[in-house]
Amino acid sequence: GENVEQHPSTLSVQEGDSAVIKCTYSDSASNYFPWYKQELGKRPQLIIDIRSNVGEKKDQRIAVTLNKTAKHFSLHITETQPEDSAVYFCAASKMETSYDKVIFGPGTSLSVIP
Amino acid sequence: NAGVTQTPKFQVLKTGQSMTLQCAQDMNHEYMSWYRQDPGMGLRLIHYSVGAGITDQGEVPNGYNVSRSTTEDFPLRLLSAAPSQTSVYFCASIPSGRASNEQFFGPGTRLTVL
């Protein structure tokens, strides 16, 4: 089955700097890659997703890149702000073709230092 | 819409007891899922359902049962609770129609097994 790895497990950056989180997946048939943000004590919420027919997607300060050949994808946050502090989860799924299980990575705890 | 609701919010069980965690959504979503969240291990999929009457196993199904008799409800049953099942449990659903693959999470149930 699908296995998703995520690095680093913790990340501290100064406010205004960029943050990069990297994930790898094992199932070459996976075609949908979402990123979720979970603030302390709250539920996970989708922040951005990418499909396998797209190499990069941007939404204001966040962007995701996908390398299908290498089976890895990354989240980029620019101009970080204290409110970006949270745990970020990547995930992989074959959801684009049919309903399927969504497998998450272990998460990255991001701290933005003012 | 109330979104995805979960009850109870907190529960303490003794080893060997059984209980059912409730999950409901009023958005007519076909896809529903259960995850457990443990420190450093991310969100691990327990079971999922692609529609009423259809369920399938996720990554960590042992010790848990599910059923999906209606579109709205997706209860998770712990047959004989063990301390290893101490965790935060999240239910999630995905809108029907396949326009979006975003999972909407419930607020979670914090379970402690003594």
Tab-separated table of C-alpha atoms in Angstrom:
chain	number	residue	atom	x	y	z
A	1	GLY	CA	0.000	0.000	0.000
A	2	GLU	CA	0.882	3.669	-0.131
A	3	ASN	CA	3.543	4.993	2.239
A	4	VAL	CA	4.194	8.716	2.696
A	5	GLU	CA	7.336	10.060	4.302
A	6	GLN	CA	7.764	13.694	5.361
A	7	HIS	CA	10.773	15.804	6.327
A	8	PRO	CA	11.715	17.587	8.461
A	9	SER	CA	9.671	16.605	11.499
A	10	THR	CA	10.287	20.030	13.059
A	11	LEU	CA	11.210	23.329	11.451
A	12	SER	CA	11.935	26.733	12.965
A	13	VAL	CA	12.247	29.842	10.820
A	14	GLN	CA	12.479	33.561	11.433
A	15	GLU	CA	9.460	35.631	10.504
A	16	GLY	CA	9.751	36.671	6.886
A	17	ASP	CA	11.920	33.736	5.860
A	18	SER	CA	10.767	30.857	3.667
A	19	ALA	CA	9.896	27.356	4.818
A	20	VAL	CA	10.081	24.165	2.753
A	21	ILE	CA	8.592	20.803	3.673
A	22	LYS	CA	9.288	17.733	1.556
A	23	CYS	CA	7.327	14.510	1.098
A	24	THR	CA	7.884	11.289	-0.798
A	25	TYR	CA	5.322	8.650	-1.721
A	26	SER	CA	5.668	5.024	-2.746
A	27	ASP	CA	2.705	4.235	-5.024
A	28	SER	CA	3.340	5.491	-8.557
A	29	ALA	CA	-0.422	5.312	-9.231
A	30	SER	CA	-1.142	8.083	-6.714
A	31	ASN	CA	-2.469	11.153	-8.481
A	32	TYR	CA	-3.731	13.566	-5.827
A	33	PHE	CA	-1.538	15.268	-3.223
A	34	PRO	CA	-3.135	17.549	-0.616
A	35	TRP	CA	-1.534	19.530	2.192
A	36	TYR	CA	-3.335	20.108	5.485
A	37	LYS	CA	-2.575	22.568	8.274
A	38	GLN	CA	-3.460	21.790	11.876
A	39	GLU	CA	-3.262	24.493	14.500
A	40	LEU	CA	-2.859	23.475	18.123
A	41	GLY	CA	-6.008	21.855	19.468
A	42	LYS	CA	-7.880	22.194	16.197
A	43	ARG	CA	-8.863	19.968	13.312
A	44	PRO	CA	-6.782	19.652	10.105
A	45	GLN	CA	-7.778	21.939	7.243
A	46	LEU	CA	-6.827	21.794	3.573
A	47	ILE	CA	-4.516	24.602	2.488
A	48	ILE	CA	-3.546	23.532	-1.026
A	49	ASP	CA	-3.581	20.456	-3.248
A	50	ILE	CA	-2.031	19.354	-6.526
A	51	ARG	CA	-2.975	16.790	-9.122
A	52	SER	CA	-0.562	14.574	-11.004
A	53	ASN	CA	-1.055	16.380	-14.308
A	54	VAL	CA	0.285	19.616	-12.790
A	55	GLY	CA	3.888	20.334	-11.801
A	56	GLU	CA	3.352	23.399	-9.632
A	57	LYS	CA	0.503	25.292	-8.024
A	58	LYS	CA	0.530	28.605	-6.153
A	59	ASP	CA	-1.902	30.313	-3.822
A	60	GLN	CA	-0.608	33.620	-2.490
A	61	ARG	CA	2.294	32.802	-0.132
A	62	ILE	CA	2.076	29.031	-0.479
A	63	ALA	CA	3.082	26.820	-3.377
A	64	VAL	CA	3.375	23.115	-4.001
A	65	THR	CA	5.625	21.370	-6.511
A	66	LEU	CA	5.345	17.785	-7.731
A	67	ASN	CA	7.983	15.554	-9.319
A	68	LYS	CA	6.178	12.420	-10.481
A	69	THR	CA	9.324	10.728	-11.730
A	70	ALA	CA	11.019	11.001	-8.359
A	71	LYS	CA	7.734	10.530	-6.466
A	72	HIS	CA	8.182	13.547	-4.278
A	73	PHE	CA	6.340	16.793	-3.667
A	74	SER	CA	7.082	19.860	-1.591
A	75	LEU	CA	5.294	22.700	0.183
A	76	HIS	CA	6.839	26.156	0.023
A	77	ILE	CA	5.731	28.979	2.303
A	78	THR	CA	7.221	32.409	1.602
A	79	GLU	CA	7.300	35.469	3.842
A	80	THR	CA	6.350	33.383	6.859
A	81	GLN	CA	4.232	34.932	9.599
A	82	PRO	CA	3.650	33.843	13.211
A	83	GLU	CA	0.174	32.605	12.255
A	84	ASP	CA	1.826	30.066	9.948
A	85	SER	CA	3.004	28.222	13.081
A	86	ALA	CA	1.211	24.857	13.006
A	87	VAL	CA	1.650	21.204	12.084
A	88	TYR	CA	1.572	20.551	8.353
A	89	PHE	CA	0.634	17.190	6.843
A	90	CYS	CA	1.144	16.005	3.297
A	91	ALA	CA	-0.916	13.157	1.876
A	92	ALA	CA	-1.217	10.985	-1.223
A	93	SER	CA	-4.168	9.300	-2.850
A	94	LYS	CA	-5.563	7.934	-6.112
A	95	MET	CA	-8.587	10.142	-5.498
A	96	GLU	CA	-8.482	11.777	-8.912
A	97	THR	CA	-9.716	8.637	-10.652
A	98	SER	CA	-12.072	7.247	-8.007
A	99	TYR	CA	-12.792	7.477	-4.319
A	100	ASP	CA	-9.789	5.979	-2.556
A	101	LYS	CA	-7.959	6.040	0.736
A	102	VAL	CA	-5.976	9.162	1.640
A	103	ILE	CA	-2.671	8.352	3.355
A	104	PHE	CA	-0.948	11.058	5.394
A	105	GLY	CA	2.671	11.670	6.244
A	106	PRO	CA	3.757	11.975	9.908
A	107	GLY	CA	3.651	15.774	9.906
A	108	THR	CA	6.012	18.747	10.243
A	109	SER	CA	5.782	21.101	13.198
A	110	LEU	CA	6.571	24.593	11.908
A	111	SER	CA	7.475	27.384	14.313
A	112	VAL	CA	7.773	30.936	13.017
A	113	ILE	CA	9.821	33.079	15.379
A	114	PRO	CA	8.793	36.748	15.494
B	1	ASN	CA	-25.166	22.922	7.822
B	2	ALA	CA	-23.573	21.642	11.003
B	3	GLY	CA	-20.729	20.105	8.966
B	4	VAL	CA	-19.038	17.013	10.403
B	5	THR	CA	-19.967	16.343	14.013
B	6	GLN	CA	-18.416	13.888	16.449
B	7	THR	CA	-19.539	12.691	19.854
B	8	PRO	CA	-18.337	12.441	22.511
B	9	LYS	CA	-15.548	15.042	22.693
B	10	PHE	CA	-13.790	13.203	25.507
B	11	GLN	CA	-14.047	9.621	26.757
B	12	VAL	CA	-12.230	7.521	29.331
B	13	LEU	CA	-12.547	3.745	29.117
B	14	LYS	CA	-11.179	0.829	31.045
B	15	THR	CA	-9.309	-1.930	29.265
B	16	GLY	CA	-11.748	-4.405	27.761
B	17	GLN	CA	-14.717	-2.057	27.564
B	18	SER	CA	-16.430	-1.440	24.274
B	19	MET	CA	-17.840	1.784	22.911
B	20	THR	CA	-18.943	3.554	19.757
B	21	LEU	CA	-17.602	6.880	18.545
B	22	GLN	CA	-20.266	8.718	16.609
B	23	CYS	CA	-19.712	10.671	13.398
B	24	ALA	CA	-22.368	12.406	11.355
B	25	GLN	CA	-22.483	14.851	8.466
B	26	ASP	CA	-25.449	16.699	7.033
B	27	MET	CA	-23.901	17.595	3.682
B	28	ASN	CA	-24.871	14.405	1.816
B	29	HIS	CA	-21.202	13.492	1.375
B	30	GLU	CA	-20.602	10.037	-0.049
B	31	TYR	CA	-17.055	9.534	1.230
B	32	MET	CA	-16.348	9.317	4.957
B	33	SER	CA	-13.286	8.198	6.866
B	34	TRP	CA	-11.858	7.654	10.340
B	35	TYR	CA	-8.320	8.566	11.391
B	36	ARG	CA	-6.429	8.317	14.633
B	37	GLN	CA	-3.796	10.874	15.535
B	38	ASP	CA	-0.881	10.038	17.785
B	39	PRO	CA	2.146	12.240	18.520
B	40	GLY	CA	4.806	11.912	15.831
B	41	MET	CA	2.727	9.533	13.732
B	42	GLY	CA	0.431	11.857	11.899
B	43	LEU	CA	-3.056	10.851	10.851
B	44	ARG	CA	-3.430	7.116	10.310
B	45	LEU	CA	-6.425	5.837	8.376
B	46	ILE	CA	-8.541	3.276	10.243
B	47	HIS	CA	-11.502	2.674	7.930
B	48	TYR	CA	-13.215	4.514	5.128
B	49	SER	CA	-16.490	4.355	3.201
B	50	VAL	CA	-17.291	5.438	-0.341
B	51	GLY	CA	-21.044	5.298	0.187
B	52	ALA	CA	-23.863	3.768	2.195
B	53	GLY	CA	-23.326	0.034	2.603
B	54	ILE	CA	-19.676	0.142	1.494
B	55	THR	CA	-16.707	0.157	3.865
B	56	ASP	CA	-13.041	-0.714	3.516
B	57	GLN	CA	-9.988	-1.031	5.717
B	58	GLY	CA	-7.309	1.581	6.049
B	59	GLU	CA	-3.797	1.357	7.496
B	60	VAL	CA	-4.671	0.391	11.082
B	61	PRO	CA	-8.074	-1.379	11.147
B	62	ASN	CA	-7.402	-3.986	13.847
B	63	GLY	CA	-9.577	-3.574	16.935
B	64	TYR	CA	-12.097	-1.348	15.157
B	65	ASN	CA	-15.348	-1.996	13.305
B	66	VAL	CA	-17.405	0.350	11.162
B	67	SER	CA	-20.725	0.294	9.356
B	68	ARG	CA	-22.419	2.727	6.975
B	69	SER	CA	-26.148	2.097	6.986
B	70	THR	CA	-26.975	5.691	6.012
B	71	THR	CA	-25.169	8.407	4.071
B	72	GLU	CA	-25.157	10.658	7.138
B	73	ASP	CA	-23.648	8.402	9.818
B	74	PHE	CA	-20.372	6.528	10.081
B	75	PRO	CA	-19.873	5.138	13.617
B	76	LEU	CA	-16.581	3.630	14.766
B	77	ARG	CA	-16.799	0.760	17.246
B	78	LEU	CA	-14.050	-0.295	19.602
B	79	LEU	CA	-14.708	-3.930	20.373
B	80	SER	CA	-12.459	-4.395	23.421
B	81	ALA	CA	-10.542	-1.248	24.281
B	82	ALA	CA	-6.793	-1.463	24.850
B	83	PRO	CA	-4.353	1.198	26.159
B	84	SER	CA	-2.790	1.259	22.655
B	85	GLN	CA	-6.047	2.751	21.406
B	86	THR	CA	-5.544	5.885	23.474
B	87	SER	CA	-5.564	8.570	20.817
B	88	VAL	CA	-7.434	11.452	19.229
B	89	TYR	CA	-9.926	10.209	16.649
B	90	PHE	CA	-10.992	12.305	13.677
B	91	CYS	CA	-13.842	11.647	11.299
B	92	ALA	CA	-13.796	13.300	7.868
B	93	SER	CA	-15.932	13.503	4.747
B	94	ILE	CA	-15.529	14.551	1.116
B	95	PRO	CA	-18.193	16.322	-0.955
B	96	SER	CA	-20.114	14.264	-3.477
B	97	GLY	CA	-19.900	14.988	-7.175
B	98	ARG	CA	-16.091	14.808	-7.346
B	99	ALA	CA	-15.664	18.539	-7.895
B	100	SER	CA	-13.412	18.654	-4.841
B	101	ASN	CA	-11.364	16.076	-2.972
B	102	GLU	CA	-11.063	18.199	0.165
B	103	GLN	CA	-11.629	16.233	3.363
B	104	PHE	CA	-13.685	18.118	5.955
B	105	PHE	CA	-12.703	16.980	9.430
B	106	GLY	CA	-14.825	16.825	12.532
B	107	PRO	CA	-13.634	18.341	15.843
B	108	GLY	CA	-12.212	15.048	17.110
B	109	THR	CA	-12.771	12.712	20.047
B	110	ARG	CA	-10.034	12.364	22.657
B	111	LEU	CA	-10.066	8.800	23.979
B	112	THR	CA	-8.100	7.521	26.946
B	113	VAL	CA	-7.993	3.812	27.737
B	114	LEU	CA	-6.783	2.945	31.222
